[in-house]
Coordinates of C-alpha atoms in Angstrom, one line a residue:
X129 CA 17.9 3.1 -13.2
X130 CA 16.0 5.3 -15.5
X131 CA 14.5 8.3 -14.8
X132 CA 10.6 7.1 -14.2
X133 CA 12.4 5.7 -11.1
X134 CA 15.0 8.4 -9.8
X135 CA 15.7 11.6 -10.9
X136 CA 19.3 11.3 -9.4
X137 CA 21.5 8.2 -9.8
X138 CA 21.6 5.6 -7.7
X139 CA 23.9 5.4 -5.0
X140 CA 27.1 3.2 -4.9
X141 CA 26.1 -0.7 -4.6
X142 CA 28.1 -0.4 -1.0
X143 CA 25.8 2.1 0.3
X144 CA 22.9 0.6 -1.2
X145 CA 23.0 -3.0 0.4
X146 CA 23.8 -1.0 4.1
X147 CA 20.8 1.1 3.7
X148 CA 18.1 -1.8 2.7
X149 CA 18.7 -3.6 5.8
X150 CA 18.8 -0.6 8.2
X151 CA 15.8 1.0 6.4
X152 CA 14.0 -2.4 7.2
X153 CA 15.1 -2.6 10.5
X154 CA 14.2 0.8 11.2
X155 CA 10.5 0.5 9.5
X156 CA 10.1 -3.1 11.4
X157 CA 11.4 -1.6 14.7
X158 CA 9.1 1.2 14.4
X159 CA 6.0 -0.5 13.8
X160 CA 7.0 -3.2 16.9
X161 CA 7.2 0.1 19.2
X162 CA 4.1 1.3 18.0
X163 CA 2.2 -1.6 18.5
X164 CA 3.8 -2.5 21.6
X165 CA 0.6 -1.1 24.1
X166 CA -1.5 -3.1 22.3
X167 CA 0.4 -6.0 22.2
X168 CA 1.2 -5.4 25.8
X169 CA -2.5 -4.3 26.3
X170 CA -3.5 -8.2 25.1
X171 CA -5.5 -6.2 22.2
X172 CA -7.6 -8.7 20.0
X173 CA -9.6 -7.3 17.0
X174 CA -12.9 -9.9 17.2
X175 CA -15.1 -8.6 14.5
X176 CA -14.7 -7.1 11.4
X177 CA -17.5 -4.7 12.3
X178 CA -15.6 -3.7 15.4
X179 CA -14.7 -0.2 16.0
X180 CA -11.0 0.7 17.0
X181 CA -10.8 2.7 20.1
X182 CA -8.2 6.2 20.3
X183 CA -5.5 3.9 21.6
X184 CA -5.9 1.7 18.6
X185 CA -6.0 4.8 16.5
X186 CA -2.9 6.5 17.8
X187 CA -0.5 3.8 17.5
X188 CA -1.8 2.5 13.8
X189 CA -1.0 6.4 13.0
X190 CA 2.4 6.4 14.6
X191 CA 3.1 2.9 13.1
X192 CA 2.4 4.3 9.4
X193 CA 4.9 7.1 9.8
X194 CA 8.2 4.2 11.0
X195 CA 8.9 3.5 6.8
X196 CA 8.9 7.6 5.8
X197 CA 11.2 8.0 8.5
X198 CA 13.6 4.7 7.5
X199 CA 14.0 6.3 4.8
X200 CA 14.6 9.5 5.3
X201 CA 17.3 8.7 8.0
X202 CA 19.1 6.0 5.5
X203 CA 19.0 8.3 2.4
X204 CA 19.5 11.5 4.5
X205 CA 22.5 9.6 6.7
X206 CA 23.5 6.7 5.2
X207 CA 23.2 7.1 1.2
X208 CA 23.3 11.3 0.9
X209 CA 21.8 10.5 -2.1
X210 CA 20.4 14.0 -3.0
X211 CA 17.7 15.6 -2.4
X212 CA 14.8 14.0 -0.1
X213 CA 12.1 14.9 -2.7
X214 CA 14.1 13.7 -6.0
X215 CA 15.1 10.6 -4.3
X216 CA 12.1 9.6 -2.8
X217 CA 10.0 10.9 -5.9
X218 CA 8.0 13.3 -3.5
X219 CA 6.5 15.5 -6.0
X220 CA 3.7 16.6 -8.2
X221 CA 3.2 15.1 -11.5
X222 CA 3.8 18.1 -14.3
X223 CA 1.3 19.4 -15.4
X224 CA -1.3 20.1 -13.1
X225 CA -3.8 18.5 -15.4
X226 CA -1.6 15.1 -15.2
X227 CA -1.7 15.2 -11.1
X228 CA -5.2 15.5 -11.9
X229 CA -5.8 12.4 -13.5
X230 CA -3.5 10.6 -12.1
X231 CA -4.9 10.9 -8.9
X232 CA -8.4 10.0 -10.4
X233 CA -6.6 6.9 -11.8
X234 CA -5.4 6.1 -8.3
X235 CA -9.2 6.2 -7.6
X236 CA -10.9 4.7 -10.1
X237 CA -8.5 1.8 -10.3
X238 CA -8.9 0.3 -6.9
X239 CA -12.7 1.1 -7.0
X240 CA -13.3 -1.0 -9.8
X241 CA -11.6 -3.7 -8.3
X242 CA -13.2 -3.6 -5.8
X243 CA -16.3 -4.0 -6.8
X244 CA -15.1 -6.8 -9.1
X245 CA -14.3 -8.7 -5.8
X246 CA -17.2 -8.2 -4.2
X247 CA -19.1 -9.7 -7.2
X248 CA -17.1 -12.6 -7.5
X249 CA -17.5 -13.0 -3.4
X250 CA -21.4 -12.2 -4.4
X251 CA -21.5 -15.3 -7.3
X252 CA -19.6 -17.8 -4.6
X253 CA -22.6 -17.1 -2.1
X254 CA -19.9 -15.6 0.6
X255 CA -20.8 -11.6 0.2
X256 CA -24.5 -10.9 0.5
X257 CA -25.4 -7.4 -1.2
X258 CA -27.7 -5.4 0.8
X259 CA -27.0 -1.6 -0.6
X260 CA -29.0 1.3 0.7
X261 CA -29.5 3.4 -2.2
X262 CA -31.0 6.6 -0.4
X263 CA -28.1 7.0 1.4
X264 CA -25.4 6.5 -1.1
X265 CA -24.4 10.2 -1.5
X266 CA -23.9 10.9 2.3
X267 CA -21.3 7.6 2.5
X268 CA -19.2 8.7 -0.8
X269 CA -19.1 11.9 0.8
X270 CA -18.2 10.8 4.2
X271 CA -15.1 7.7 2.4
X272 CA -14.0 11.2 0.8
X273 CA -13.4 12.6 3.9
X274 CA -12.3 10.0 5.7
X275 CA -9.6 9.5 2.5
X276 CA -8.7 13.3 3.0
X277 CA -7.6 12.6 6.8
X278 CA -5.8 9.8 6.1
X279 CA -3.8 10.8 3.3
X280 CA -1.2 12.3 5.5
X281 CA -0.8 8.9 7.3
X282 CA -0.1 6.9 3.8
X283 CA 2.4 9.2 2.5
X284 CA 4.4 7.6 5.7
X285 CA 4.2 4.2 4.2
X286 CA 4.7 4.6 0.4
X287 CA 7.5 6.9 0.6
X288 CA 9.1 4.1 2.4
X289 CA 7.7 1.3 0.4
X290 CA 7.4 2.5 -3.2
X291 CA 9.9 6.0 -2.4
X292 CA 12.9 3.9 -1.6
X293 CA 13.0 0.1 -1.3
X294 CA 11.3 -0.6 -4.6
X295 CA 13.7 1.4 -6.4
X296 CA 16.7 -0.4 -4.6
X297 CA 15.6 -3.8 -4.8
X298 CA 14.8 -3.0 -9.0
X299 CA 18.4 -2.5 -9.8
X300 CA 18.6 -1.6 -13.4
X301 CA 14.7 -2.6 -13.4
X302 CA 15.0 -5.8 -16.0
X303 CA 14.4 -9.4 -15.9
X304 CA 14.7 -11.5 -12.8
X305 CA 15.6 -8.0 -10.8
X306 CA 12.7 -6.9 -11.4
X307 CA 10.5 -9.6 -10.3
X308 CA 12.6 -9.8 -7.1
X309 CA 11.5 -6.1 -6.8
X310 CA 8.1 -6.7 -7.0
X311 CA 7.7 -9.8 -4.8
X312 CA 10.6 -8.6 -2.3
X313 CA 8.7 -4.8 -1.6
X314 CA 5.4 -6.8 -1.6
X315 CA 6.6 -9.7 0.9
X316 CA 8.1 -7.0 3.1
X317 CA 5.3 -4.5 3.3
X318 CA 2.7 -7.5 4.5
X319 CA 5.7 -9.0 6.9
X320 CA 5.6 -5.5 8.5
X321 CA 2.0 -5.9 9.3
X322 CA 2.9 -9.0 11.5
X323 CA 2.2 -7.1 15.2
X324 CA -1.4 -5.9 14.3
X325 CA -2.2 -9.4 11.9
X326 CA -1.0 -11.1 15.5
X327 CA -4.2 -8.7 16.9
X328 CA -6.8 -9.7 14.4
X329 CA -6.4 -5.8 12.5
X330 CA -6.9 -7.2 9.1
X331 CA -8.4 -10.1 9.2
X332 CA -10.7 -10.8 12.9
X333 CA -10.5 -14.1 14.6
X334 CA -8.3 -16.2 12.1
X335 CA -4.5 -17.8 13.6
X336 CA -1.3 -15.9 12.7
X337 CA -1.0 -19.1 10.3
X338 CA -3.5 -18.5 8.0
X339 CA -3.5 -14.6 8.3
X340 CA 0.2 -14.4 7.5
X341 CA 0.2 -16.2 4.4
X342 CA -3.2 -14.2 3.4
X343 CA -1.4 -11.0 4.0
X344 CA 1.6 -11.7 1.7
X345 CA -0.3 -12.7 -1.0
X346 CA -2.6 -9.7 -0.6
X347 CA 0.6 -7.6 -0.8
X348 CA 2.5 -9.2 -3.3
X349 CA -0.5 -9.0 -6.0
X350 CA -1.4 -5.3 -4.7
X351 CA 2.0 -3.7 -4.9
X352 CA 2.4 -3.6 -8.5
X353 CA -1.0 -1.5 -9.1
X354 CA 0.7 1.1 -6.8
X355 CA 4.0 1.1 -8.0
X356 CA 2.7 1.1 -11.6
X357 CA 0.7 4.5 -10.5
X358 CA 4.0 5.5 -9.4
X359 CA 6.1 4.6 -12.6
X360 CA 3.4 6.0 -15.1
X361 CA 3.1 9.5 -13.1
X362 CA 7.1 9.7 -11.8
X363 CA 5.9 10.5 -8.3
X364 CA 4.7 8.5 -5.4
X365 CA 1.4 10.6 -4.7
X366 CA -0.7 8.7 -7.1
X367 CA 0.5 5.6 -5.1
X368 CA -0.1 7.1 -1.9
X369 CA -3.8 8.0 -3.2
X370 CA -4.4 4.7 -4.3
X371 CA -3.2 2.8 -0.9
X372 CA -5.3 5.5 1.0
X373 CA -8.4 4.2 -1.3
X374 CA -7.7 0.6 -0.6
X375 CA -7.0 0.8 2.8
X376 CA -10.3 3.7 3.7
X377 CA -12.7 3.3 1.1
X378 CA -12.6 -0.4 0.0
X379 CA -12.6 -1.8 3.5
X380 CA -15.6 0.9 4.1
X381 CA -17.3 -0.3 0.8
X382 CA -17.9 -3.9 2.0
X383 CA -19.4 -2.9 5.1
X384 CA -21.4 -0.3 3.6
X385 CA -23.0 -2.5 1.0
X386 CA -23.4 -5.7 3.0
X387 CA -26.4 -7.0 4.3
X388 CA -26.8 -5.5 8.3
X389 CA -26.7 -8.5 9.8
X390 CA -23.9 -10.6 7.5
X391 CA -20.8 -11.7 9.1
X392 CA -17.8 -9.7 7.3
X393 CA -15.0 -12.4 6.2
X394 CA -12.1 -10.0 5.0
X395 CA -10.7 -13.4 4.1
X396 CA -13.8 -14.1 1.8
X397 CA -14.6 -10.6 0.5
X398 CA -13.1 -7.4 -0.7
X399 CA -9.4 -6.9 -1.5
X400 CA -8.2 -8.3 1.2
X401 CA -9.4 -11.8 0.4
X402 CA -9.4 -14.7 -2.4
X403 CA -11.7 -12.8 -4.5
X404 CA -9.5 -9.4 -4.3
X405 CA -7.1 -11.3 -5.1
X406 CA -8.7 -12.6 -8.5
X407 CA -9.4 -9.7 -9.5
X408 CA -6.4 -7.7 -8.5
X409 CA -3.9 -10.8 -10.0
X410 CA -6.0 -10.8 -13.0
X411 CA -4.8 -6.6 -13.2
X412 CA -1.4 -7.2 -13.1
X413 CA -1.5 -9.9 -15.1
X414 CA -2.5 -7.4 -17.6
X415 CA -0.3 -4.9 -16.4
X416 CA 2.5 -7.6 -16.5
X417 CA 2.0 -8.4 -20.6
X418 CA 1.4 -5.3 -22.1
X419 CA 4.8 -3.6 -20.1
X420 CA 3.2 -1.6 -17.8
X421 CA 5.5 -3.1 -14.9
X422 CA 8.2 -2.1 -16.3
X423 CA 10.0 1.2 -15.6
X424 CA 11.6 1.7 -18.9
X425 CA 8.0 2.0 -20.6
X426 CA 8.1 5.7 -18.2
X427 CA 11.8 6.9 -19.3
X428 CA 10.2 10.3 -19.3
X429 CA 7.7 10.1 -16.4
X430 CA 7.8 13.1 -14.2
X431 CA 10.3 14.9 -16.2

């Protein structure tokens, strides 16, 4: 692969397809363990406005760590690839200056689309806007913060996610691999979600049958903007930035500007729904054509 992917070659094909499925099992196996008092528990997320208890918050936080540690054990045990931090791309981008803004870009990025969802939600009549300007200060503030705390907790996913099994599933990162990389990392990082989608986490009060589904698609049109932070900069932190922004601020941004008393559809609204993913397919569609997707446009990424 080239170097925007791994600093260190890859390792031998027979070691890379016995790590993909034990990293897998391992990152499934340790989201089902988290989860499991609350699926014991009978947990049900109603509302979309609903608060999550310190139950709730402990196992989502010890779910999020299960692909960081698949991958450390598989490329620490199974591969002995190298170096954790080369291999997984945990690391700074050089020079400070690029860190900088690539973490702005990790920012900026999902914000705009954002708001580009919530406007075409707005123009279908199924978001209604309801912003209180006076206070607008306090809430960025408060979404930075929030960010800041979580950051920790998204590291855990995307140096499974976008540290190892994009790179394995890329291959040489051309043609039909490629794709397959894309759609296979995105199709397993929303399968993963299965235990708290079965709860109502992401989207409230809809069947596993329509949720499911959602949640792929979601994922499958997301994972490119973060793995394209990740090519451009040669580091996963950009990625992890971005994820944290998607999955703190974005969800906080539609209930911060909706009116009080609106019913929050996550399947209607935001990212997480048909007009996220307009907006965010209409990205990588971009992305997609001019080459961005594609890891030999970043030979010298990181470096």
């Amino acid at each position: 692969m080239t170097n925007s992917m791994r600093v260190l070659p890859p390792p031998a094909p027979r070691l890379r397809s016995r790590g993909v499925p034990i990293y897998l099992g391992v990152a499934y196996l340790g989201m089902w363990a988290a989860m499991s008092p609350l699926l014991v528990k009978g947990f049900q997320r109603e509302s979309a406005r609903a608060e999550i208890g310190a139950l709730e918050q402990l196992c989502i936080a010890a779910a999020m760590f299960a692909p960081a540690l698949a991958a450390l054990l598989v490329v620490r045990y199974v591969e002995r690839a190298g170096r954790i931090r080369d291999v997984l791309a945990l690391r700074w981008p050089r020079p400070w200056g690029r860190t900088a803004r690539s973490c702005l870009l990790a920012l900026a990025v999902p914000a705009a689309l954002t708001v580009a969802a919530l406007g075409i939600a707005a123009a279908a009549g199924r978001y209604s806007f309801a912003p209180h300007w006076g206070g607008l200060g306090t809430w960025a503030v408060t979404m930075l913060f929030q960010m800041a705390i979580s950051l920790p907790l998204f590291f855990g996913e995307e140096l499974g996610w976008q540290g190892y099994l994009f790179p394995r599933l890329a291959g040489d990162g051309t043609g039909l691999r490629l794709v397959w990389a894309y759609v296979g990392t995105g199709a397993a990082f929303a399968l993963w979600h299965l235990p708290t989608l079965l709860m109502g986490g992401q989207y409230p009060g809809r069947p596993w049958y329509v949720t499911v589904p959602a949640m792929v698609i979601g994922c499958v049109l997301v994972l490119p903007v973060f793995t394209w932070l990740r090519l451009r900069s040669g580091s996963v932190v950009p990625a992890v930035v971005g994820h944290t922004f998607v999955s703190t601020a974005s969800v906080g941004t539609v209930k911060a500007f909706a009116a009080p008393q609106a019913t929050l559809d996550p399947l209607h609204m935001g990212m997480t729904g048909w007009p996220g993913w307009i907006a965010t397919g209409a990205f990588v569609a971009f992305l997609a054509l001019t080459g961005r997707l594609r890891p030999a446009a970043y030979a010298n990424a990181g470096r």
